[in-house]
Tab-separated table of C-alpha atoms in Angstrom:
chain	number	residue	atom	x	y	z
A	1	MET	CA	-0.008	0.044	0.000
A	2	GLY	CA	3.077	2.201	-0.162
A	3	GLY	CA	3.473	4.380	3.065
A	4	GLY	CA	1.969	7.456	4.612
A	5	LYS	CA	-1.199	8.818	6.235
A	6	ALA	CA	-3.763	7.801	3.711
A	7	ALA	CA	-2.002	4.015	4.105
A	8	ASP	CA	-1.893	4.404	8.016
A	9	VAL	CA	-5.714	4.883	7.892
A	10	ILE	CA	-6.688	2.047	5.612
A	11	LEU	CA	-4.510	-0.111	7.631
A	12	TRP	CA	-6.047	1.024	10.713
A	13	ARG	CA	-2.617	2.062	12.108
A	14	ARG	CA	-4.379	5.877	13.120
A	15	ARG	CA	-7.521	3.601	15.029
A	16	HIS	CA	-8.926	6.862	15.778
A	17	VAL	CA	-9.180	8.233	12.491
A	18	SER	CA	-10.389	5.038	10.864
A	19	CYS	CA	-12.876	4.945	13.407
A	20	GLY	CA	-13.888	8.102	12.725
A	21	ILE	CA	-14.103	8.015	9.412
A	22	ILE	CA	-16.791	4.809	9.910
A	23	ILE	CA	-18.795	6.971	12.056
A	24	VAL	CA	-18.965	9.964	10.065
A	25	ALA	CA	-19.948	7.908	6.979
A	26	THR	CA	-22.523	6.321	9.341
A	27	VAL	CA	-24.180	9.169	10.584
A	28	ALA	CA	-24.250	10.897	7.202
A	29	TRP	CA	-25.741	7.494	5.629
A	30	LEU	CA	-28.453	7.478	8.535
A	31	LEU	CA	-28.914	11.270	8.205
A	32	ILE	CA	-29.474	11.034	4.407
A	33	GLU	CA	-31.288	7.430	4.157
A	34	ARG	CA	-33.864	7.902	7.262
A	35	SER	CA	-34.023	11.383	7.062
A	36	GLY	CA	-35.997	11.325	3.576
A	37	LEU	CA	-33.720	14.771	2.582
A	38	SER	CA	-31.967	14.783	-1.023
A	39	PHE	CA	-28.141	14.898	-0.852
A	40	LEU	CA	-28.597	18.041	-2.635
A	41	SER	CA	-30.699	19.709	0.004
A	42	LEU	CA	-28.575	18.452	2.820
A	43	CYS	CA	-25.632	19.559	1.442
A	44	SER	CA	-27.022	22.914	0.661
A	45	ASP	CA	-28.307	23.206	4.436
A	46	ILE	CA	-24.963	21.931	5.918
A	47	LEU	CA	-23.213	24.829	3.602
A	48	LEU	CA	-25.758	27.425	4.381
A	49	VAL	CA	-25.075	26.614	8.564
A	50	LEU	CA	-21.463	26.967	7.961
A	51	ILE	CA	-21.506	30.565	6.050
A	52	VAL	CA	-23.849	31.915	8.451
A	53	LEU	CA	-21.836	31.108	11.310
A	54	LEU	CA	-18.256	31.974	9.681
A	55	PHE	CA	-19.822	34.993	8.798
A	56	LEU	CA	-21.275	35.442	12.775
A	57	ARG	CA	-17.753	34.415	14.207
A	58	ALA	CA	-15.902	37.381	11.943
A	59	ASN	CA	-18.633	40.317	12.804
A	60	TYR	CA	-18.703	38.979	16.800
A	61	ALA	CA	-14.818	39.292	16.697
A	62	VAL	CA	-14.920	42.820	14.993
A	63	PHE	CA	-17.509	43.775	17.848
A	64	ARG	CA	-15.259	42.368	20.280
A	65	LYS	CA	-12.097	43.958	18.703
A	66	ARG	CA	-10.171	40.715	18.734
A	67	GLN	CA	-7.817	39.592	15.316
A	68	LEU	CA	-9.234	36.714	13.352
A	69	GLN	CA	-7.209	33.764	12.278
A	70	THR	CA	-6.195	34.443	8.899
A	71	LEU	CA	-7.529	31.875	6.536
A	72	PRO	CA	-5.421	30.091	3.509
A	73	GLU	CA	-6.155	31.229	-0.026
A	74	LEU	CA	-7.859	28.579	-1.615
A	75	VAL	CA	-6.645	29.068	-5.359
A	76	LEU	CA	-6.300	26.533	-8.344
A	77	SER	CA	-2.999	26.416	-9.993
A	78	GLU	CA	-3.314	26.810	-13.674
A	79	GLU	CA	-0.940	23.871	-13.960
A	80	MET	CA	-3.473	21.262	-12.096
A	81	VAL	CA	-6.639	22.355	-13.759
A	82	ASN	CA	-4.436	21.791	-17.116
A	83	ASN	CA	-3.193	18.694	-16.024
A	84	THR	CA	-6.760	17.551	-14.281
A	85	ALA	CA	-8.175	18.696	-17.758
A	86	ALA	CA	-5.612	16.631	-20.230
A	87	SER	CA	-6.391	13.096	-18.110
A	88	PHE	CA	-10.001	13.617	-18.455
A	89	ARG	CA	-10.115	14.551	-21.922
A	90	VAL	CA	-7.925	11.125	-22.502
A	91	LYS	CA	-10.421	9.206	-20.712
A	92	VAL	CA	-13.374	10.910	-22.285
A	93	ASN	CA	-12.014	10.091	-25.827
A	94	TYR	CA	-11.272	6.350	-24.752
A	95	MET	CA	-14.560	5.961	-23.769
A	96	LEU	CA	-15.678	7.968	-26.931
A	97	LEU	CA	-13.769	5.540	-28.820
A	98	MET	CA	-15.318	2.796	-27.387
A	99	ALA	CA	-18.745	3.994	-27.982
A	100	HIS	CA	-17.701	4.741	-31.381
A	101	ASP	CA	-16.513	1.108	-31.991
A	102	ILE	CA	-19.854	-0.492	-30.752
A	103	THR	CA	-22.251	1.777	-32.611
A	104	LEU	CA	-20.264	0.745	-35.697
A	105	GLY	CA	-20.480	-3.147	-34.910
A	106	LYS	CA	-16.535	-3.087	-34.680
A	107	ASP	CA	-16.544	-5.166	-31.608
A	108	PHE	CA	-19.024	-7.722	-30.667
A	109	ARG	CA	-17.496	-8.497	-27.223
A	110	LEU	CA	-16.796	-5.066	-26.015
A	111	PHE	CA	-20.455	-4.723	-26.922
A	112	PHE	CA	-21.576	-7.734	-24.802
A	113	VAL	CA	-19.356	-6.603	-21.924
A	114	VAL	CA	-20.968	-3.173	-21.871
A	115	VAL	CA	-24.690	-4.404	-22.269
A	116	ILE	CA	-23.591	-6.779	-19.257
A	117	ALA	CA	-22.134	-4.104	-17.092
A	118	LEU	CA	-24.921	-1.699	-17.736
A	119	TRP	CA	-27.462	-4.114	-17.207
A	120	LEU	CA	-25.691	-4.924	-13.505
A	121	LEU	CA	-25.716	-1.128	-12.619
A	122	SER	CA	-29.194	-1.058	-13.358
A	123	VAL	CA	-30.175	-4.442	-11.333
A	124	ILE	CA	-28.109	-2.796	-8.186
A	125	GLY	CA	-29.345	0.576	-8.948
A	126	SER	CA	-32.586	-0.636	-8.213
A	127	LEU	CA	-32.198	-2.697	-5.435
A	128	ILE	CA	-30.001	-0.057	-3.340
A	129	SER	CA	-29.826	3.646	-3.572
A	130	PHE	CA	-26.431	5.575	-4.340
A	131	PHE	CA	-25.632	6.695	-0.946
A	132	THR	CA	-25.913	3.007	0.513
A	133	LEU	CA	-23.918	1.989	-2.439
A	134	LEU	CA	-21.629	4.650	-1.258
A	135	TYR	CA	-21.745	4.089	2.551
A	136	ILE	CA	-20.825	0.178	1.782
A	137	GLY	CA	-18.105	1.358	-0.465
A	138	ILE	CA	-16.514	3.172	2.106
A	139	VAL	CA	-16.678	0.788	5.039
A	140	VAL	CA	-15.117	-1.646	2.589
A	141	SER	CA	-12.396	0.232	1.672
A	142	ILE	CA	-11.831	0.756	5.461
A	143	THR	CA	-12.045	-2.795	6.528
A	144	VAL	CA	-10.805	-4.991	3.649
A	145	PRO	CA	-7.327	-3.502	3.643
A	146	ALA	CA	-6.491	-3.908	7.371
A	147	LEU	CA	-8.218	-7.864	7.130
A	148	TYR	CA	-6.344	-8.714	4.366
A	149	ASP	CA	-3.087	-6.706	5.688
A	150	LYS	CA	-3.703	-9.085	8.886
A	151	PHE	CA	-4.536	-12.356	7.112
A	152	ASP	CA	-2.667	-12.053	3.941
A	153	ASP	CA	-1.199	-15.746	3.872
A	154	ARG	CA	-4.373	-17.418	3.923
A	155	VAL	CA	-6.698	-14.851	1.717
A	156	ASP	CA	-3.500	-15.092	-1.149
A	157	ARG	CA	-4.019	-19.502	-0.061
A	158	TYR	CA	-8.162	-19.322	-0.714
A	159	ALA	CA	-7.625	-16.564	-3.376
A	160	GLY	CA	-5.375	-19.026	-5.802
A	161	LEU	CA	-7.933	-21.790	-5.332
A	162	ILE	CA	-10.444	-19.878	-6.329
A	163	HIS	CA	-8.801	-18.526	-9.183
A	164	GLN	CA	-7.896	-21.657	-10.599
A	165	LYS	CA	-11.575	-23.041	-10.115
A	166	PHE	CA	-12.699	-20.190	-12.068
A	167	SER	CA	-10.006	-20.383	-14.878
A	168	LYS	CA	-10.858	-23.781	-15.276
A	169	HIS	CA	-14.801	-22.695	-15.826
A	170	TYR	CA	-13.872	-19.744	-17.630
A	171	LYS	CA	-11.947	-22.194	-20.038
A	172	ILE	CA	-14.850	-24.250	-20.738
A	173	VAL	CA	-17.064	-20.844	-21.198
A	174	ASP	CA	-14.439	-19.627	-23.868
A	175	GLU	CA	-13.800	-22.510	-25.650
A	176	SER	CA	-18.004	-23.249	-25.828
A	177	VAL	CA	-19.541	-19.723	-25.787
A	178	ILE	CA	-17.132	-16.636	-26.342
A	179	SER	CA	-14.689	-17.996	-28.466
A	180	ARG	CA	-17.755	-18.652	-31.439
A	181	LEU	CA	-18.813	-14.906	-30.695
A	182	PRO	CA	-17.481	-13.077	-34.088
A	183	ARG	CA	-15.463	-9.961	-33.132
A	184	ASN	CA	-17.458	-8.195	-35.973
A	185	LEU	CA	-20.953	-8.831	-36.955
A	186	SER	CA	-21.267	-6.286	-39.940
A	187	LYS	CA	-18.887	-7.302	-42.704
A	188	ASP	CA	-16.722	-4.256	-44.085
A	189	LYS	CA	-17.942	-3.537	-47.958
A	190	ASP	CA	-15.319	-1.917	-50.024
A	191	PRO	CA	-16.915	0.644	-52.627
């Protein structure tokens, strides 16, 4: 996992921070799911309360003739914005290229994989909400790496056995079904 503060939190070496993340995620999930509020209205309410409190604090400090701590300026550098935009552009172009290949019927396997993935997302989305899925993702991302770090030898052994079984079954499915699927359904015709 490398090192640093993030690895320490994920591997539970900083237990208070890891527990805090799970507690905050649980409280946020309970607020959003059980209150019936939408995420946008909840974020707006929280930001409204924070802005009002900071404004009142600043005016109270002026009234009491106290010096407020200076807040750091939050500025995005042009280089950071350009790097992010370039990275995003590359990913969007790759997705557009895949969509182009699918719509022209060039890659049936890719079409099949995309259809299955979208169908699974649709099924998962109909069963649980986005915030429940996000909450599950946060809890899993905090707990699974720590458990793996503690029991890595056993997990690797069982994962190897499962991988062998899946590989054997995939080979059977590949030989009988997937390899028979054509790469291209439409024939390229030369004018």
